[in-house]
């Protein structure tokens, strides 16, 4: 028997495939059965917006200004300085502390709106035991990584009154409610032990 020479196989000149029998276990898992096609679709190759610059900032250095007649003028910023971009910055780059500051400010702002709309008294801390019904302000959270349910709802108190402390919520006394993680609410209820708040009323924004 003469030695058989293997033919070189390239993407341009693929080796002819042998038909596998139906009994072969490799037929179900062959690359051709689940590999996507390497040829891009006509819709993708014929797109007209490829490489298009939608918006840019800071790319032009030292723009030239010119006018006709009159003395030379220099352009000035319109509006406050903190609302204008004067140098390049990292887009969508935020520090965790800055995000926390914005969230805390938002909780305080919506807390004032809740207090004036529902005519509420001063907010109490979620960490202090209270035998009588008190009103607390905070943000709805979840005590686990799973989905939010009636047993996993916690309230993260605001920084001004509760120093950001968390407390589990007992919602069994509510007839109906609709909550989601991150929702800012004011709650009325009792916290007799300081470890669980029994909610009797929910004030929404």
PDB file of C-alpha atoms in Angstrom:
ATOM      1  CA  UNK A   1       0.000   0.000   0.000  1.00  0.00           C
ATOM      2  CA  UNK A   2       1.275   3.430  -0.937  1.00  0.00           C
ATOM      3  CA  UNK A   3       1.306   6.173   1.603  1.00  0.00           C
ATOM      4  CA  UNK A   4      -1.623   8.551   1.167  1.00  0.00           C
ATOM      5  CA  UNK A   5      -0.689  12.221   0.997  1.00  0.00           C
ATOM      6  CA  UNK A   6      -2.856  14.539   3.110  1.00  0.00           C
ATOM      7  CA  UNK A   7      -4.311  17.416   1.184  1.00  0.00           C
ATOM      8  CA  UNK A   8      -3.780  20.906   2.559  1.00  0.00           C
ATOM      9  CA  UNK A   9      -7.021  22.446   3.734  1.00  0.00           C
ATOM     10  CA  UNK A  10      -7.450  26.229   3.880  1.00  0.00           C
ATOM     11  CA  UNK A  11     -10.533  28.427   4.251  1.00  0.00           C
ATOM     12  CA  UNK A  12     -10.301  29.201   0.530  1.00  0.00           C
ATOM     13  CA  UNK A  13      -9.971  25.517  -0.483  1.00  0.00           C
ATOM     14  CA  UNK A  14     -11.799  23.491   2.157  1.00  0.00           C
ATOM     15  CA  UNK A  15     -11.386  19.770   2.285  1.00  0.00           C
ATOM     16  CA  UNK A  16     -14.476  17.917   1.068  1.00  0.00           C
ATOM     17  CA  UNK A  17     -16.407  16.560   4.012  1.00  0.00           C
ATOM     18  CA  UNK A  18     -17.330  12.937   4.244  1.00  0.00           C
ATOM     19  CA  UNK A  19     -20.949  12.193   4.959  1.00  0.00           C
ATOM     20  CA  UNK A  20     -21.257  10.862   8.461  1.00  0.00           C
ATOM     21  CA  UNK A  21     -23.585   8.007   9.159  1.00  0.00           C
ATOM     22  CA  UNK A  22     -26.638   8.658  11.272  1.00  0.00           C
ATOM     23  CA  UNK A  23     -25.228   6.394  13.974  1.00  0.00           C
ATOM     24  CA  UNK A  24     -22.169   8.576  14.510  1.00  0.00           C
ATOM     25  CA  UNK A  25     -22.314  10.537  17.789  1.00  0.00           C
ATOM     26  CA  UNK A  26     -20.254  13.302  16.200  1.00  0.00           C
ATOM     27  CA  UNK A  27     -22.950  14.251  13.720  1.00  0.00           C
ATOM     28  CA  UNK A  28     -24.949  16.124  16.331  1.00  0.00           C
ATOM     29  CA  UNK A  29     -21.948  18.079  17.576  1.00  0.00           C
ATOM     30  CA  UNK A  30     -20.120  18.894  14.384  1.00  0.00           C
ATOM     31  CA  UNK A  31     -18.894  22.492  14.058  1.00  0.00           C
ATOM     32  CA  UNK A  32     -21.124  23.049  11.062  1.00  0.00           C
ATOM     33  CA  UNK A  33     -24.211  22.233  13.095  1.00  0.00           C
ATOM     34  CA  UNK A  34     -23.866  25.017  15.643  1.00  0.00           C
ATOM     35  CA  UNK A  35     -21.180  27.431  14.387  1.00  0.00           C
ATOM     36  CA  UNK A  36     -22.471  30.762  13.071  1.00  0.00           C
ATOM     37  CA  UNK A  37     -21.735  31.770   9.535  1.00  0.00           C
ATOM     38  CA  UNK A  38     -18.599  33.851   9.111  1.00  0.00           C
ATOM     39  CA  UNK A  39     -20.032  35.767   6.162  1.00  0.00           C
ATOM     40  CA  UNK A  40     -21.462  39.095   7.351  1.00  0.00           C
ATOM     41  CA  UNK A  41     -25.034  39.797   6.393  1.00  0.00           C
ATOM     42  CA  UNK A  42     -25.871  42.191   3.591  1.00  0.00           C
ATOM     43  CA  UNK A  43     -27.714  44.435   6.040  1.00  0.00           C
ATOM     44  CA  UNK A  44     -24.552  44.853   8.132  1.00  0.00           C
ATOM     45  CA  UNK A  45     -22.181  45.498   5.239  1.00  0.00           C
ATOM     46  CA  UNK A  46     -24.506  48.001   3.569  1.00  0.00           C
ATOM     47  CA  UNK A  47     -24.993  50.179   6.651  1.00  0.00           C
ATOM     48  CA  UNK A  48     -24.553  53.897   5.970  1.00  0.00           C
ATOM     49  CA  UNK A  49     -23.672  55.119   9.470  1.00  0.00           C
ATOM     50  CA  UNK A  50     -20.386  53.266   9.945  1.00  0.00           C
ATOM     51  CA  UNK A  51     -17.612  55.414  11.305  1.00  0.00           C
ATOM     52  CA  UNK A  52     -19.886  58.415  11.696  1.00  0.00           C
ATOM     53  CA  UNK A  53     -18.956  60.817  14.510  1.00  0.00           C
ATOM     54  CA  UNK A  54     -22.124  61.807  16.302  1.00  0.00           C
ATOM     55  CA  UNK A  55     -20.641  64.199  18.877  1.00  0.00           C
ATOM     56  CA  UNK A  56     -17.165  65.265  19.926  1.00  0.00           C
ATOM     57  CA  UNK A  57     -15.646  67.546  22.522  1.00  0.00           C
ATOM     58  CA  UNK A  58     -12.134  68.820  23.019  1.00  0.00           C
ATOM     59  CA  UNK A  59     -10.851  67.646  19.652  1.00  0.00           C
ATOM     60  CA  UNK A  60     -10.324  71.138  18.167  1.00  0.00           C
ATOM     61  CA  UNK A  61      -7.416  72.944  19.782  1.00  0.00           C
ATOM     62  CA  UNK A  62      -7.326  76.736  19.639  1.00  0.00           C
ATOM     63  CA  UNK A  63     -10.215  77.559  17.267  1.00  0.00           C
ATOM     64  CA  UNK A  64      -9.770  80.734  15.266  1.00  0.00           C
ATOM     65  CA  UNK A  65     -12.377  83.488  15.441  1.00  0.00           C
ATOM     66  CA  UNK A  66     -12.771  86.119  12.773  1.00  0.00           C
ATOM     67  CA  UNK A  67     -15.212  88.912  12.065  1.00  0.00           C
ATOM     68  CA  UNK A  68     -15.752  91.882   9.800  1.00  0.00           C
ATOM     69  CA  UNK A  69     -15.509  95.415  11.111  1.00  0.00           C
ATOM     70  CA  UNK A  70     -15.166  96.612  14.671  1.00  0.00           C
ATOM     71  CA  UNK A  71     -12.525  95.806  17.218  1.00  0.00           C
ATOM     72  CA  UNK A  72     -11.396  92.256  17.835  1.00  0.00           C
ATOM     73  CA  UNK A  73     -13.551  90.438  20.373  1.00  0.00           C
ATOM     74  CA  UNK A  74     -13.025  87.389  22.533  1.00  0.00           C
ATOM     75  CA  UNK A  75     -15.848  84.878  23.097  1.00  0.00           C
ATOM     76  CA  UNK A  76     -17.061  84.381  26.658  1.00  0.00           C
ATOM     77  CA  UNK A  77     -18.847  81.470  28.261  1.00  0.00           C
ATOM     78  CA  UNK A  78     -22.609  81.770  28.489  1.00  0.00           C
ATOM     79  CA  UNK A  79     -23.989  80.684  31.837  1.00  0.00           C
ATOM     80  CA  UNK A  80     -22.259  79.651  35.058  1.00  0.00           C
ATOM     81  CA  UNK A  81     -18.779  78.187  34.874  1.00  0.00           C
ATOM     82  CA  UNK A  82     -19.733  74.915  36.597  1.00  0.00           C
ATOM     83  CA  UNK A  83     -22.315  74.155  33.890  1.00  0.00           C
ATOM     84  CA  UNK A  84     -19.872  74.544  30.985  1.00  0.00           C
ATOM     85  CA  UNK A  85     -17.182  72.157  29.806  1.00  0.00           C
ATOM     86  CA  UNK A  86     -13.864  73.919  29.466  1.00  0.00           C
ATOM     87  CA  UNK A  87     -11.569  70.902  29.227  1.00  0.00           C
ATOM     88  CA  UNK A  88     -11.723  67.265  28.216  1.00  0.00           C
ATOM     89  CA  UNK A  89     -13.223  64.846  30.688  1.00  0.00           C
ATOM     90  CA  UNK A  90     -13.792  61.095  30.976  1.00  0.00           C
ATOM     91  CA  UNK A  91     -17.238  60.338  29.659  1.00  0.00           C
ATOM     92  CA  UNK A  92     -19.320  57.903  31.777  1.00  0.00           C
ATOM     93  CA  UNK A  93     -16.515  57.826  34.350  1.00  0.00           C
ATOM     94  CA  UNK A  94     -17.916  58.364  37.834  1.00  0.00           C
ATOM     95  CA  UNK A  95     -16.473  57.754  41.250  1.00  0.00           C
ATOM     96  CA  UNK A  96     -18.537  55.782  43.732  1.00  0.00           C
ATOM     97  CA  UNK A  97     -18.384  58.648  46.237  1.00  0.00           C
ATOM     98  CA  UNK A  98     -19.803  61.100  43.685  1.00  0.00           C
ATOM     99  CA  UNK A  99     -22.650  58.715  42.861  1.00  0.00           C
ATOM    100  CA  UNK A 100     -23.381  58.327  46.562  1.00  0.00           C
ATOM    101  CA  UNK A 101     -23.500  62.104  47.003  1.00  0.00           C
ATOM    102  CA  UNK A 102     -26.033  62.459  44.184  1.00  0.00           C
ATOM    103  CA  UNK A 103     -28.206  59.670  45.578  1.00  0.00           C
ATOM    104  CA  UNK A 104     -28.130  61.179  49.069  1.00  0.00           C
ATOM    105  CA  UNK A 105     -29.066  64.581  47.703  1.00  0.00           C
ATOM    106  CA  UNK A 106     -31.905  63.002  45.728  1.00  0.00           C
ATOM    107  CA  UNK A 107     -33.270  61.264  48.828  1.00  0.00           C
ATOM    108  CA  UNK A 108     -33.236  64.545  50.749  1.00  0.00           C
ATOM    109  CA  UNK A 109     -34.955  66.397  47.908  1.00  0.00           C
ATOM    110  CA  UNK A 110     -37.714  63.802  47.509  1.00  0.00           C
ATOM    111  CA  UNK A 111     -38.038  63.574  51.307  1.00  0.00           C
ATOM    112  CA  UNK A 112     -38.859  67.278  51.472  1.00  0.00           C
ATOM    113  CA  UNK A 113     -41.399  66.816  48.687  1.00  0.00           C
ATOM    114  CA  UNK A 114     -43.024  63.906  50.554  1.00  0.00           C
ATOM    115  CA  UNK A 115     -43.118  65.868  53.794  1.00  0.00           C
ATOM    116  CA  UNK A 116     -44.826  68.892  52.242  1.00  0.00           C
ATOM    117  CA  UNK A 117     -47.245  66.885  50.062  1.00  0.00           C
ATOM    118  CA  UNK A 118     -48.469  64.492  52.761  1.00  0.00           C
ATOM    119  CA  UNK A 119     -48.048  67.023  55.647  1.00  0.00           C
ATOM    120  CA  UNK A 120     -45.704  64.706  57.547  1.00  0.00           C
ATOM    121  CA  UNK A 121     -43.913  65.435  60.783  1.00  0.00           C
ATOM    122  CA  UNK A 122     -40.156  65.212  61.262  1.00  0.00           C
ATOM    123  CA  UNK A 123     -38.613  61.938  60.104  1.00  0.00           C
ATOM    124  CA  UNK A 124     -37.221  59.528  62.706  1.00  0.00           C
ATOM    125  CA  UNK A 125     -34.232  57.185  62.559  1.00  0.00           C
ATOM    126  CA  UNK A 126     -34.723  53.618  61.344  1.00  0.00           C
ATOM    127  CA  UNK A 127     -32.165  52.376  63.903  1.00  0.00           C
ATOM    128  CA  UNK A 128     -33.888  53.614  67.086  1.00  0.00           C
ATOM    129  CA  UNK A 129     -36.589  51.456  68.737  1.00  0.00           C
ATOM    130  CA  UNK A 130     -40.022  53.100  68.714  1.00  0.00           C
ATOM    131  CA  UNK A 131     -43.120  51.769  70.487  1.00  0.00           C
ATOM    132  CA  UNK A 132     -45.347  54.427  68.910  1.00  0.00           C
ATOM    133  CA  UNK A 133     -45.793  54.818  65.134  1.00  0.00           C
ATOM    134  CA  UNK A 134     -43.039  56.913  63.576  1.00  0.00           C
ATOM    135  CA  UNK A 135     -42.328  58.114  60.046  1.00  0.00           C
ATOM    136  CA  UNK A 136     -39.014  57.240  58.452  1.00  0.00           C
ATOM    137  CA  UNK A 137     -37.462  58.121  55.102  1.00  0.00           C
ATOM    138  CA  UNK A 138     -35.288  55.876  53.000  1.00  0.00           C
ATOM    139  CA  UNK A 139     -34.678  53.794  49.926  1.00  0.00           C
ATOM    140  CA  UNK A 140     -36.115  50.349  49.254  1.00  0.00           C
ATOM    141  CA  UNK A 141     -33.504  47.609  48.999  1.00  0.00           C
ATOM    142  CA  UNK A 142     -33.166  43.825  48.967  1.00  0.00           C
ATOM    143  CA  UNK A 143     -31.363  41.758  51.595  1.00  0.00           C
ATOM    144  CA  UNK A 144     -30.061  39.260  49.037  1.00  0.00           C
ATOM    145  CA  UNK A 145     -29.039  38.976  45.413  1.00  0.00           C
ATOM    146  CA  UNK A 146     -32.326  37.405  44.404  1.00  0.00           C
ATOM    147  CA  UNK A 147     -35.578  38.994  43.334  1.00  0.00           C
ATOM    148  CA  UNK A 148     -37.404  41.334  45.663  1.00  0.00           C
ATOM    149  CA  UNK A 149     -40.209  39.630  47.605  1.00  0.00           C
ATOM    150  CA  UNK A 150     -42.243  40.307  50.734  1.00  0.00           C
ATOM    151  CA  UNK A 151     -39.633  38.623  52.962  1.00  0.00           C
ATOM    152  CA  UNK A 152     -36.519  40.280  51.546  1.00  0.00           C
ATOM    153  CA  UNK A 153     -37.506  43.972  51.618  1.00  0.00           C
ATOM    154  CA  UNK A 154     -35.230  46.259  53.623  1.00  0.00           C
ATOM    155  CA  UNK A 155     -35.228  50.020  54.036  1.00  0.00           C
ATOM    156  CA  UNK A 156     -31.943  51.891  53.787  1.00  0.00           C
ATOM    157  CA  UNK A 157     -32.462  55.047  55.788  1.00  0.00           C
ATOM    158  CA  UNK A 158     -31.359  58.481  54.646  1.00  0.00           C
ATOM    159  CA  UNK A 159     -28.033  59.865  55.766  1.00  0.00           C
ATOM    160  CA  UNK A 160     -29.417  62.861  57.675  1.00  0.00           C
ATOM    161  CA  UNK A 161     -31.723  60.989  60.067  1.00  0.00           C
ATOM    162  CA  UNK A 162     -30.609  57.339  59.929  1.00  0.00           C
ATOM    163  CA  UNK A 163     -26.925  57.568  58.911  1.00  0.00           C
ATOM    164  CA  UNK A 164     -27.645  55.148  56.062  1.00  0.00           C
ATOM    165  CA  UNK A 165     -28.625  52.279  58.370  1.00  0.00           C
ATOM    166  CA  UNK A 166     -30.719  49.357  57.113  1.00  0.00           C
ATOM    167  CA  UNK A 167     -33.686  47.620  58.699  1.00  0.00           C
ATOM    168  CA  UNK A 168     -35.869  44.734  57.474  1.00  0.00           C
ATOM    169  CA  UNK A 169     -39.529  45.556  56.778  1.00  0.00           C
ATOM    170  CA  UNK A 170     -42.632  43.608  57.810  1.00  0.00           C
ATOM    171  CA  UNK A 171     -45.310  44.333  55.190  1.00  0.00           C
ATOM    172  CA  UNK A 172     -47.956  41.946  56.514  1.00  0.00           C
ATOM    173  CA  UNK A 173     -50.208  44.755  57.757  1.00  0.00           C
ATOM    174  CA  UNK A 174     -50.425  46.485  54.380  1.00  0.00           C
ATOM    175  CA  UNK A 175     -53.461  45.691  52.251  1.00  0.00           C
ATOM    176  CA  UNK A 176     -51.647  46.459  48.989  1.00  0.00           C
ATOM    177  CA  UNK A 177     -48.269  47.814  47.999  1.00  0.00           C
ATOM    178  CA  UNK A 178     -45.962  48.048  45.002  1.00  0.00           C
ATOM    179  CA  UNK A 179     -42.253  48.435  45.663  1.00  0.00           C
ATOM    180  CA  UNK A 180     -39.072  48.153  43.653  1.00  0.00           C
ATOM    181  CA  UNK A 181     -35.361  48.327  44.595  1.00  0.00           C
ATOM    182  CA  UNK A 182     -34.106  51.900  44.687  1.00  0.00           C
ATOM    183  CA  UNK A 183     -37.547  53.403  45.297  1.00  0.00           C
ATOM    184  CA  UNK A 184     -37.512  56.363  47.700  1.00  0.00           C
ATOM    185  CA  UNK A 185     -40.426  56.208  50.133  1.00  0.00           C
ATOM    186  CA  UNK A 186     -41.552  57.452  53.518  1.00  0.00           C
ATOM    187  CA  UNK A 187     -42.917  54.734  55.787  1.00  0.00           C
ATOM    188  CA  UNK A 188     -45.051  54.886  58.889  1.00  0.00           C
ATOM    189  CA  UNK A 189     -44.806  52.042  61.360  1.00  0.00           C
ATOM    190  CA  UNK A 190     -43.514  50.721  64.662  1.00  0.00           C
ATOM    191  CA  UNK A 191     -40.037  49.473  65.459  1.00  0.00           C
ATOM    192  CA  UNK A 192     -40.406  48.021  68.934  1.00  0.00           C
ATOM    193  CA  UNK A 193     -37.197  45.965  68.951  1.00  0.00           C
ATOM    194  CA  UNK A 194     -35.025  48.113  66.691  1.00  0.00           C
ATOM    195  CA  UNK A 195     -34.445  45.106  64.416  1.00  0.00           C
ATOM    196  CA  UNK A 196     -37.682  44.935  62.394  1.00  0.00           C
ATOM    197  CA  UNK A 197     -40.088  47.663  61.321  1.00  0.00           C
ATOM    198  CA  UNK A 198     -43.773  46.775  61.013  1.00  0.00           C
ATOM    199  CA  UNK A 199     -45.060  49.044  58.267  1.00  0.00           C
ATOM    200  CA  UNK A 200     -48.599  50.412  58.532  1.00  0.00           C
ATOM    201  CA  UNK A 201     -48.544  53.008  55.734  1.00  0.00           C
ATOM    202  CA  UNK A 202     -46.443  53.833  52.679  1.00  0.00           C
ATOM    203  CA  UNK A 203     -46.059  57.389  51.358  1.00  0.00           C
ATOM    204  CA  UNK A 204     -44.884  57.384  47.750  1.00  0.00           C
ATOM    205  CA  UNK A 205     -43.520  60.249  45.703  1.00  0.00           C
TER     206      UNK A 205
END
